[in-house]
């Protein structure tokens, strides 16, 4: 580790047990095949099996899911808290996440009724077990790389310095949770992560696969569930890439392990070019 890396460390870790629901902060997280344990292993789908997100339904930001040994406990405003059990691997059906099709497990009628009542339309909850495998886009990954129901990659990393740079350009600053990262780091200049190729956190090595293209979900106020125009509008003025507005980096991992808040981040390989 070079002298300029000694202050680079993890400041936040988070998972999102049900895709597109509220952030669950962690002090320590286990890295498994698909990313962090319990991260986006559950997902809401419409009757045709298509994934449902905050993009169209901002009220999902108020759903709180807490994994436990049985499955998870879920709560939301105006709803009774429910215990949802991890389904048995019996009947599978196809669900769609973007262009990917996976054979998921249905969480049952009780869970479907609870979520349908909260969302205001018919939907079902599905679960990704070990028999439901989703490869990462092969343009940016190894053939063995898998992910959960996340948009595309096992991990999203952001930096406090990059957020501070953005907030310095906004009339009203936004919290990091708008960007839904798994790993937040601090200790280097804003957007230094653009140049990384490989890093190590604790005993886990990561490949920095591509910059993350941001969508309208970043404009959802996590306290109110109301959409606005920022920070996407401002980011578009100075962080636009070939495929969209960029903030944060997508990661794949080479091994399993455990990482914690406070762990040092070691840069193993980096580029000098910009995004």
PDB file of C-alpha atoms in Angstrom:
ATOM      1  CA  UNK A   1       0.000   0.000   0.000  1.00  0.00           C
ATOM      2  CA  UNK A   2       1.378   3.377  -0.958  1.00  0.00           C
ATOM      3  CA  UNK A   3       1.519   6.280   1.487  1.00  0.00           C
ATOM      4  CA  UNK A   4      -1.441   8.067  -0.134  1.00  0.00           C
ATOM      5  CA  UNK A   5      -3.734   5.100   0.568  1.00  0.00           C
ATOM      6  CA  UNK A   6      -3.346   4.887   4.349  1.00  0.00           C
ATOM      7  CA  UNK A   7      -6.388   7.097   4.993  1.00  0.00           C
ATOM      8  CA  UNK A   8      -8.660   5.334   2.486  1.00  0.00           C
ATOM      9  CA  UNK A   9     -11.266   3.342   4.411  1.00  0.00           C
ATOM     10  CA  UNK A  10     -14.879   2.108   4.481  1.00  0.00           C
ATOM     11  CA  UNK A  11     -17.331   4.505   6.135  1.00  0.00           C
ATOM     12  CA  UNK A  12     -20.659   2.788   5.350  1.00  0.00           C
ATOM     13  CA  UNK A  13     -21.996  -0.624   4.346  1.00  0.00           C
ATOM     14  CA  UNK A  14     -25.589  -1.362   3.361  1.00  0.00           C
ATOM     15  CA  UNK A  15     -27.887  -3.999   1.924  1.00  0.00           C
ATOM     16  CA  UNK A  16     -31.362  -3.794   0.382  1.00  0.00           C
ATOM     17  CA  UNK A  17     -33.050  -7.121   1.247  1.00  0.00           C
ATOM     18  CA  UNK A  18     -35.989  -6.513  -1.118  1.00  0.00           C
ATOM     19  CA  UNK A  19     -35.022  -4.857  -4.380  1.00  0.00           C
ATOM     20  CA  UNK A  20     -35.900  -1.141  -4.414  1.00  0.00           C
ATOM     21  CA  UNK A  21     -36.888  -0.918  -0.732  1.00  0.00           C
ATOM     22  CA  UNK A  22     -35.272   1.018   2.128  1.00  0.00           C
ATOM     23  CA  UNK A  23     -31.568   0.852   2.832  1.00  0.00           C
ATOM     24  CA  UNK A  24     -30.468  -1.368   5.728  1.00  0.00           C
ATOM     25  CA  UNK A  25     -27.133  -0.129   7.141  1.00  0.00           C
ATOM     26  CA  UNK A  26     -24.595  -2.692   8.358  1.00  0.00           C
ATOM     27  CA  UNK A  27     -21.486  -2.483  10.496  1.00  0.00           C
ATOM     28  CA  UNK A  28     -20.203  -5.746   9.036  1.00  0.00           C
ATOM     29  CA  UNK A  29     -21.289  -7.660   5.940  1.00  0.00           C
ATOM     30  CA  UNK A  30     -20.544 -11.125   4.615  1.00  0.00           C
ATOM     31  CA  UNK A  31     -19.527 -11.405   0.965  1.00  0.00           C
ATOM     32  CA  UNK A  32     -21.112 -14.441  -0.718  1.00  0.00           C
ATOM     33  CA  UNK A  33     -21.390 -15.597  -4.334  1.00  0.00           C
ATOM     34  CA  UNK A  34     -23.929 -12.955  -5.410  1.00  0.00           C
ATOM     35  CA  UNK A  35     -22.652 -10.005  -3.324  1.00  0.00           C
ATOM     36  CA  UNK A  36     -23.461  -9.221   0.305  1.00  0.00           C
ATOM     37  CA  UNK A  37     -25.500 -11.872   2.104  1.00  0.00           C
ATOM     38  CA  UNK A  38     -29.232 -10.995   2.014  1.00  0.00           C
ATOM     39  CA  UNK A  39     -28.741  -8.179  -0.503  1.00  0.00           C
ATOM     40  CA  UNK A  40     -31.613  -8.041  -3.017  1.00  0.00           C
ATOM     41  CA  UNK A  41     -32.448 -11.730  -2.697  1.00  0.00           C
ATOM     42  CA  UNK A  42     -36.158 -10.770  -2.665  1.00  0.00           C
ATOM     43  CA  UNK A  43     -38.039  -8.814  -5.321  1.00  0.00           C
ATOM     44  CA  UNK A  44     -41.547  -7.649  -6.183  1.00  0.00           C
ATOM     45  CA  UNK A  45     -42.928  -8.657  -9.586  1.00  0.00           C
ATOM     46  CA  UNK A  46     -46.138  -7.986 -11.484  1.00  0.00           C
ATOM     47  CA  UNK A  47     -48.497 -10.833 -12.536  1.00  0.00           C
ATOM     48  CA  UNK A  48     -46.339 -11.425 -15.635  1.00  0.00           C
ATOM     49  CA  UNK A  49     -43.168 -11.788 -13.544  1.00  0.00           C
ATOM     50  CA  UNK A  50     -41.616  -8.422 -14.460  1.00  0.00           C
ATOM     51  CA  UNK A  51     -39.641  -6.655 -11.746  1.00  0.00           C
ATOM     52  CA  UNK A  52     -41.117  -3.673  -9.895  1.00  0.00           C
ATOM     53  CA  UNK A  53     -38.998  -0.749  -8.657  1.00  0.00           C
ATOM     54  CA  UNK A  54     -39.065   2.757  -7.183  1.00  0.00           C
ATOM     55  CA  UNK A  55     -38.698   4.172 -10.685  1.00  0.00           C
ATOM     56  CA  UNK A  56     -42.446   3.872 -11.157  1.00  0.00           C
ATOM     57  CA  UNK A  57     -43.445   3.391  -7.503  1.00  0.00           C
ATOM     58  CA  UNK A  58     -41.521   5.740  -5.169  1.00  0.00           C
ATOM     59  CA  UNK A  59     -43.507   4.608  -2.099  1.00  0.00           C
ATOM     60  CA  UNK A  60     -41.340   1.474  -2.063  1.00  0.00           C
ATOM     61  CA  UNK A  61     -38.690   3.561  -0.297  1.00  0.00           C
ATOM     62  CA  UNK A  62     -40.801   3.282   2.883  1.00  0.00           C
ATOM     63  CA  UNK A  63     -40.763  -0.540   2.960  1.00  0.00           C
ATOM     64  CA  UNK A  64     -38.341  -1.796   5.630  1.00  0.00           C
ATOM     65  CA  UNK A  65     -37.120  -5.397   5.399  1.00  0.00           C
ATOM     66  CA  UNK A  66     -35.013  -7.021   8.134  1.00  0.00           C
ATOM     67  CA  UNK A  67     -33.574 -10.487   7.386  1.00  0.00           C
ATOM     68  CA  UNK A  68     -33.799 -13.108  10.132  1.00  0.00           C
ATOM     69  CA  UNK A  69     -33.260 -16.846  10.510  1.00  0.00           C
ATOM     70  CA  UNK A  70     -36.749 -17.589   9.133  1.00  0.00           C
ATOM     71  CA  UNK A  71     -36.691 -15.234   6.155  1.00  0.00           C
ATOM     72  CA  UNK A  72     -37.396 -11.592   6.907  1.00  0.00           C
ATOM     73  CA  UNK A  73     -39.641  -9.230   8.848  1.00  0.00           C
ATOM     74  CA  UNK A  74     -41.226  -6.485   6.739  1.00  0.00           C
ATOM     75  CA  UNK A  75     -42.961  -3.249   7.746  1.00  0.00           C
ATOM     76  CA  UNK A  76     -44.359  -0.176   5.974  1.00  0.00           C
ATOM     77  CA  UNK A  77     -46.460   2.872   6.906  1.00  0.00           C
ATOM     78  CA  UNK A  78     -50.092   1.959   7.588  1.00  0.00           C
ATOM     79  CA  UNK A  79     -49.380  -1.773   7.459  1.00  0.00           C
ATOM     80  CA  UNK A  80     -49.058  -4.430  10.145  1.00  0.00           C
ATOM     81  CA  UNK A  81     -45.576  -5.897  10.412  1.00  0.00           C
ATOM     82  CA  UNK A  82     -45.351  -9.298   8.739  1.00  0.00           C
ATOM     83  CA  UNK A  83     -43.007 -12.267   9.096  1.00  0.00           C
ATOM     84  CA  UNK A  84     -42.204 -13.678   5.674  1.00  0.00           C
ATOM     85  CA  UNK A  85     -40.764 -17.159   5.501  1.00  0.00           C
ATOM     86  CA  UNK A  86     -38.111 -18.236   3.055  1.00  0.00           C
ATOM     87  CA  UNK A  87     -39.967 -20.399   0.520  1.00  0.00           C
ATOM     88  CA  UNK A  88     -39.184 -24.056  -0.054  1.00  0.00           C
ATOM     89  CA  UNK A  89     -37.494 -24.844  -3.414  1.00  0.00           C
ATOM     90  CA  UNK A  90     -40.498 -26.534  -4.979  1.00  0.00           C
ATOM     91  CA  UNK A  91     -42.259 -24.647  -7.732  1.00  0.00           C
ATOM     92  CA  UNK A  92     -40.229 -22.147  -9.717  1.00  0.00           C
ATOM     93  CA  UNK A  93     -41.420 -19.608 -12.234  1.00  0.00           C
ATOM     94  CA  UNK A  94     -39.662 -17.201 -14.541  1.00  0.00           C
ATOM     95  CA  UNK A  95     -39.150 -13.596 -13.506  1.00  0.00           C
ATOM     96  CA  UNK A  96     -37.539 -10.798 -15.506  1.00  0.00           C
ATOM     97  CA  UNK A  97     -34.962  -8.251 -14.345  1.00  0.00           C
ATOM     98  CA  UNK A  98     -34.218  -5.967 -17.278  1.00  0.00           C
ATOM     99  CA  UNK A  99     -33.253  -8.471 -20.005  1.00  0.00           C
ATOM    100  CA  UNK A 100     -32.377 -11.295 -17.609  1.00  0.00           C
ATOM    101  CA  UNK A 101     -34.756 -14.186 -16.945  1.00  0.00           C
ATOM    102  CA  UNK A 102     -34.393 -16.140 -13.681  1.00  0.00           C
ATOM    103  CA  UNK A 103     -36.203 -19.108 -12.145  1.00  0.00           C
ATOM    104  CA  UNK A 104     -37.284 -17.689  -8.766  1.00  0.00           C
ATOM    105  CA  UNK A 105     -39.382 -19.010  -5.889  1.00  0.00           C
ATOM    106  CA  UNK A 106     -42.768 -17.520  -4.998  1.00  0.00           C
ATOM    107  CA  UNK A 107     -43.057 -16.334  -1.372  1.00  0.00           C
ATOM    108  CA  UNK A 108     -46.724 -17.299  -1.112  1.00  0.00           C
ATOM    109  CA  UNK A 109     -50.178 -15.747  -1.018  1.00  0.00           C
ATOM    110  CA  UNK A 110     -49.876 -14.076   2.398  1.00  0.00           C
ATOM    111  CA  UNK A 111     -46.815 -12.091   1.287  1.00  0.00           C
ATOM    112  CA  UNK A 112     -48.468 -11.287  -2.057  1.00  0.00           C
ATOM    113  CA  UNK A 113     -51.580  -9.995  -0.310  1.00  0.00           C
ATOM    114  CA  UNK A 114     -49.543  -7.787   2.061  1.00  0.00           C
ATOM    115  CA  UNK A 115     -47.469  -6.208  -0.699  1.00  0.00           C
ATOM    116  CA  UNK A 116     -50.450  -5.851  -3.043  1.00  0.00           C
ATOM    117  CA  UNK A 117     -52.371  -3.987  -0.340  1.00  0.00           C
ATOM    118  CA  UNK A 118     -49.473  -1.611   0.316  1.00  0.00           C
ATOM    119  CA  UNK A 119     -48.631  -1.044  -3.355  1.00  0.00           C
ATOM    120  CA  UNK A 120     -52.253  -0.663  -4.441  1.00  0.00           C
ATOM    121  CA  UNK A 121     -52.111  -3.241  -7.244  1.00  0.00           C
ATOM    122  CA  UNK A 122     -51.563  -6.958  -7.667  1.00  0.00           C
ATOM    123  CA  UNK A 123     -47.977  -8.062  -7.223  1.00  0.00           C
ATOM    124  CA  UNK A 124     -46.051 -10.976  -5.804  1.00  0.00           C
ATOM    125  CA  UNK A 125     -42.871 -11.385  -3.794  1.00  0.00           C
ATOM    126  CA  UNK A 126     -40.208 -13.743  -5.114  1.00  0.00           C
ATOM    127  CA  UNK A 127     -37.012 -15.140  -3.642  1.00  0.00           C
ATOM    128  CA  UNK A 128     -33.646 -16.029  -5.153  1.00  0.00           C
ATOM    129  CA  UNK A 129     -32.252 -19.227  -3.619  1.00  0.00           C
ATOM    130  CA  UNK A 130     -29.068 -21.058  -4.596  1.00  0.00           C
ATOM    131  CA  UNK A 131     -30.896 -22.762  -7.462  1.00  0.00           C
ATOM    132  CA  UNK A 132     -31.754 -19.403  -9.043  1.00  0.00           C
ATOM    133  CA  UNK A 133     -28.610 -18.095 -10.700  1.00  0.00           C
ATOM    134  CA  UNK A 134     -28.185 -14.831 -12.595  1.00  0.00           C
ATOM    135  CA  UNK A 135     -24.878 -14.202 -14.427  1.00  0.00           C
ATOM    136  CA  UNK A 136     -23.413 -10.703 -14.609  1.00  0.00           C
ATOM    137  CA  UNK A 137     -23.291  -9.049 -18.037  1.00  0.00           C
ATOM    138  CA  UNK A 138     -20.364 -10.825 -19.724  1.00  0.00           C
ATOM    139  CA  UNK A 139     -19.089  -7.588 -21.258  1.00  0.00           C
ATOM    140  CA  UNK A 140     -17.986  -6.536 -17.781  1.00  0.00           C
ATOM    141  CA  UNK A 141     -17.464  -9.789 -15.906  1.00  0.00           C
ATOM    142  CA  UNK A 142     -16.047 -13.287 -15.796  1.00  0.00           C
ATOM    143  CA  UNK A 143     -18.262 -16.182 -16.822  1.00  0.00           C
ATOM    144  CA  UNK A 144     -18.374 -17.295 -13.173  1.00  0.00           C
ATOM    145  CA  UNK A 145     -19.611 -13.927 -11.830  1.00  0.00           C
ATOM    146  CA  UNK A 146     -23.151 -13.978 -10.439  1.00  0.00           C
ATOM    147  CA  UNK A 147     -25.401 -11.299  -8.987  1.00  0.00           C
ATOM    148  CA  UNK A 148     -28.699 -11.120  -7.140  1.00  0.00           C
ATOM    149  CA  UNK A 149     -31.790  -9.125  -8.168  1.00  0.00           C
ATOM    150  CA  UNK A 150     -29.624  -5.968  -8.198  1.00  0.00           C
ATOM    151  CA  UNK A 151     -29.804  -3.961 -11.416  1.00  0.00           C
ATOM    152  CA  UNK A 152     -26.677  -5.572 -12.801  1.00  0.00           C
ATOM    153  CA  UNK A 153     -23.714  -6.106 -10.456  1.00  0.00           C
ATOM    154  CA  UNK A 154     -23.000  -7.601  -7.027  1.00  0.00           C
ATOM    155  CA  UNK A 155     -21.760  -4.300  -5.551  1.00  0.00           C
ATOM    156  CA  UNK A 156     -22.007  -0.542  -5.963  1.00  0.00           C
ATOM    157  CA  UNK A 157     -19.248   1.583  -4.417  1.00  0.00           C
ATOM    158  CA  UNK A 158     -19.443   5.346  -3.901  1.00  0.00           C
ATOM    159  CA  UNK A 159     -17.221   7.866  -2.115  1.00  0.00           C
ATOM    160  CA  UNK A 160     -17.944  10.629   0.379  1.00  0.00           C
ATOM    161  CA  UNK A 161     -15.615  12.986  -1.502  1.00  0.00           C
ATOM    162  CA  UNK A 162     -17.600  12.524  -4.719  1.00  0.00           C
ATOM    163  CA  UNK A 163     -20.862  13.229  -2.910  1.00  0.00           C
ATOM    164  CA  UNK A 164     -19.350  16.333  -1.295  1.00  0.00           C
ATOM    165  CA  UNK A 165     -18.311  17.550  -4.754  1.00  0.00           C
ATOM    166  CA  UNK A 166     -21.869  17.058  -6.017  1.00  0.00           C
ATOM    167  CA  UNK A 167     -23.478  18.667  -2.970  1.00  0.00           C
ATOM    168  CA  UNK A 168     -21.264  21.693  -3.445  1.00  0.00           C
ATOM    169  CA  UNK A 169     -23.064  22.262  -6.748  1.00  0.00           C
ATOM    170  CA  UNK A 170     -26.617  21.749  -5.427  1.00  0.00           C
ATOM    171  CA  UNK A 171     -28.931  24.274  -3.763  1.00  0.00           C
ATOM    172  CA  UNK A 172     -30.109  21.503  -1.441  1.00  0.00           C
ATOM    173  CA  UNK A 173     -27.615  18.743  -0.584  1.00  0.00           C
ATOM    174  CA  UNK A 174     -28.694  15.109  -0.930  1.00  0.00           C
ATOM    175  CA  UNK A 175     -27.762  12.169   1.318  1.00  0.00           C
ATOM    176  CA  UNK A 176     -25.678   9.252   0.078  1.00  0.00           C
ATOM    177  CA  UNK A 177     -28.654   6.899   0.412  1.00  0.00           C
ATOM    178  CA  UNK A 178     -30.143   8.474  -2.739  1.00  0.00           C
ATOM    179  CA  UNK A 179     -27.511   6.496  -4.702  1.00  0.00           C
ATOM    180  CA  UNK A 180     -28.166   3.158  -2.963  1.00  0.00           C
ATOM    181  CA  UNK A 181     -24.548   2.002  -2.591  1.00  0.00           C
ATOM    182  CA  UNK A 182     -23.387  -1.150  -0.827  1.00  0.00           C
ATOM    183  CA  UNK A 183     -19.980   0.288   0.060  1.00  0.00           C
ATOM    184  CA  UNK A 184     -19.081   3.906   0.836  1.00  0.00           C
ATOM    185  CA  UNK A 185     -15.440   4.932   1.188  1.00  0.00           C
ATOM    186  CA  UNK A 186     -13.540   8.065   2.113  1.00  0.00           C
ATOM    187  CA  UNK A 187      -9.955   9.300   2.054  1.00  0.00           C
ATOM    188  CA  UNK A 188      -9.147  10.306  -1.542  1.00  0.00           C
ATOM    189  CA  UNK A 189     -10.177  13.068  -3.947  1.00  0.00           C
ATOM    190  CA  UNK A 190     -13.616  13.273  -5.528  1.00  0.00           C
ATOM    191  CA  UNK A 191     -14.145  10.707  -8.296  1.00  0.00           C
ATOM    192  CA  UNK A 192     -10.730   9.097  -7.754  1.00  0.00           C
ATOM    193  CA  UNK A 193     -12.652   5.803  -7.908  1.00  0.00           C
ATOM    194  CA  UNK A 194     -13.191   6.412 -11.648  1.00  0.00           C
ATOM    195  CA  UNK A 195      -9.635   5.241 -12.256  1.00  0.00           C
ATOM    196  CA  UNK A 196      -9.567   2.077 -10.163  1.00  0.00           C
ATOM    197  CA  UNK A 197      -9.316  -1.381 -11.705  1.00  0.00           C
ATOM    198  CA  UNK A 198      -8.750  -3.594  -8.671  1.00  0.00           C
ATOM    199  CA  UNK A 199      -9.077  -2.980  -4.936  1.00  0.00           C
ATOM    200  CA  UNK A 200      -8.932  -4.990  -1.715  1.00  0.00           C
ATOM    201  CA  UNK A 201     -11.117  -4.453   1.340  1.00  0.00           C
ATOM    202  CA  UNK A 202     -10.174  -6.696   4.236  1.00  0.00           C
ATOM    203  CA  UNK A 203      -9.480 -10.085   2.664  1.00  0.00           C
ATOM    204  CA  UNK A 204     -11.845  -9.559  -0.312  1.00  0.00           C
ATOM    205  CA  UNK A 205     -10.545  -8.475  -3.708  1.00  0.00           C
ATOM    206  CA  UNK A 206     -12.809  -6.612  -6.116  1.00  0.00           C
ATOM    207  CA  UNK A 207     -12.671  -5.852  -9.817  1.00  0.00           C
ATOM    208  CA  UNK A 208     -13.951  -2.352 -10.629  1.00  0.00           C
ATOM    209  CA  UNK A 209     -15.995  -3.226 -13.691  1.00  0.00           C
ATOM    210  CA  UNK A 210     -17.667  -0.021 -14.906  1.00  0.00           C
ATOM    211  CA  UNK A 211     -19.035   3.341 -13.842  1.00  0.00           C
ATOM    212  CA  UNK A 212     -22.650   3.191 -12.694  1.00  0.00           C
ATOM    213  CA  UNK A 213     -25.196   4.882 -14.945  1.00  0.00           C
ATOM    214  CA  UNK A 214     -27.739   6.659 -12.776  1.00  0.00           C
ATOM    215  CA  UNK A 215     -31.502   6.751 -13.208  1.00  0.00           C
ATOM    216  CA  UNK A 216     -34.537   8.638 -11.929  1.00  0.00           C
ATOM    217  CA  UNK A 217     -34.451   6.726  -8.614  1.00  0.00           C
ATOM    218  CA  UNK A 218     -31.748   9.129  -7.419  1.00  0.00           C
ATOM    219  CA  UNK A 219     -34.382  11.890  -7.517  1.00  0.00           C
ATOM    220  CA  UNK A 220     -36.671  10.145  -4.981  1.00  0.00           C
ATOM    221  CA  UNK A 221     -36.540  11.821  -1.551  1.00  0.00           C
ATOM    222  CA  UNK A 222     -35.922   8.891   0.821  1.00  0.00           C
ATOM    223  CA  UNK A 223     -37.867  10.627   3.625  1.00  0.00           C
ATOM    224  CA  UNK A 224     -40.998  11.588   1.684  1.00  0.00           C
ATOM    225  CA  UNK A 225     -40.991   9.253  -1.333  1.00  0.00           C
ATOM    226  CA  UNK A 226     -41.495  12.272  -3.609  1.00  0.00           C
ATOM    227  CA  UNK A 227     -39.610  12.621  -6.912  1.00  0.00           C
ATOM    228  CA  UNK A 228     -37.786  15.795  -7.894  1.00  0.00           C
ATOM    229  CA  UNK A 229     -35.230  16.778 -10.533  1.00  0.00           C
ATOM    230  CA  UNK A 230     -32.053  16.663  -8.470  1.00  0.00           C
ATOM    231  CA  UNK A 231     -29.379  15.435  -8.210  1.00  0.00           C
ATOM    232  CA  UNK A 232     -29.707  13.950 -11.706  1.00  0.00           C
ATOM    233  CA  UNK A 233     -30.107  17.336 -13.384  1.00  0.00           C
ATOM    234  CA  UNK A 234     -26.886  18.728 -11.919  1.00  0.00           C
ATOM    235  CA  UNK A 235     -24.915  15.507 -12.414  1.00  0.00           C
ATOM    236  CA  UNK A 236     -25.837  15.589 -16.090  1.00  0.00           C
ATOM    237  CA  UNK A 237     -23.910  18.863 -16.450  1.00  0.00           C
ATOM    238  CA  UNK A 238     -20.546  17.386 -15.533  1.00  0.00           C
ATOM    239  CA  UNK A 239     -20.781  13.590 -15.143  1.00  0.00           C
ATOM    240  CA  UNK A 240     -22.288  12.477 -18.443  1.00  0.00           C
ATOM    241  CA  UNK A 241     -20.746   9.428 -20.126  1.00  0.00           C
ATOM    242  CA  UNK A 242     -21.543   7.692 -23.392  1.00  0.00           C
ATOM    243  CA  UNK A 243     -24.471   5.775 -21.866  1.00  0.00           C
ATOM    244  CA  UNK A 244     -25.760   8.243 -19.306  1.00  0.00           C
ATOM    245  CA  UNK A 245     -25.058  10.137 -16.103  1.00  0.00           C
ATOM    246  CA  UNK A 246     -22.388   8.530 -13.918  1.00  0.00           C
ATOM    247  CA  UNK A 247     -21.948   8.286 -10.158  1.00  0.00           C
ATOM    248  CA  UNK A 248     -20.312   5.372  -8.323  1.00  0.00           C
ATOM    249  CA  UNK A 249     -18.587   2.247  -9.573  1.00  0.00           C
ATOM    250  CA  UNK A 250     -19.913  -1.278 -10.113  1.00  0.00           C
ATOM    251  CA  UNK A 251     -17.796  -4.076  -8.639  1.00  0.00           C
ATOM    252  CA  UNK A 252     -17.392  -7.807  -9.080  1.00  0.00           C
ATOM    253  CA  UNK A 253     -15.535  -9.856  -6.466  1.00  0.00           C
ATOM    254  CA  UNK A 254     -12.933 -12.596  -6.654  1.00  0.00           C
ATOM    255  CA  UNK A 255     -13.531 -14.296  -3.308  1.00  0.00           C
ATOM    256  CA  UNK A 256     -15.853 -14.485  -0.332  1.00  0.00           C
ATOM    257  CA  UNK A 257     -15.151 -13.041   3.098  1.00  0.00           C
ATOM    258  CA  UNK A 258     -16.295 -10.431   5.606  1.00  0.00           C
ATOM    259  CA  UNK A 259     -15.760  -6.675   5.440  1.00  0.00           C
ATOM    260  CA  UNK A 260     -16.496  -4.069   8.104  1.00  0.00           C
ATOM    261  CA  UNK A 261     -16.963  -0.344   8.499  1.00  0.00           C
ATOM    262  CA  UNK A 262     -13.507   1.073   9.198  1.00  0.00           C
ATOM    263  CA  UNK A 263     -11.667  -1.467   7.037  1.00  0.00           C
ATOM    264  CA  UNK A 264      -8.840   0.032   4.961  1.00  0.00           C
ATOM    265  CA  UNK A 265      -9.202   0.048   1.177  1.00  0.00           C
ATOM    266  CA  UNK A 266      -6.127  -0.884  -0.824  1.00  0.00           C
ATOM    267  CA  UNK A 267      -5.837   0.100  -4.483  1.00  0.00           C
ATOM    268  CA  UNK A 268      -4.230  -2.824  -6.292  1.00  0.00           C
ATOM    269  CA  UNK A 269      -4.414  -1.498  -9.838  1.00  0.00           C
ATOM    270  CA  UNK A 270      -5.620   1.740 -11.429  1.00  0.00           C
ATOM    271  CA  UNK A 271      -5.722   3.703 -14.670  1.00  0.00           C
ATOM    272  CA  UNK A 272      -4.670   7.252 -15.355  1.00  0.00           C
ATOM    273  CA  UNK A 273      -7.432   7.961 -17.867  1.00  0.00           C
ATOM    274  CA  UNK A 274     -10.815   9.521 -17.036  1.00  0.00           C
ATOM    275  CA  UNK A 275     -14.236   7.881 -17.221  1.00  0.00           C
TER     276      UNK A 275
END
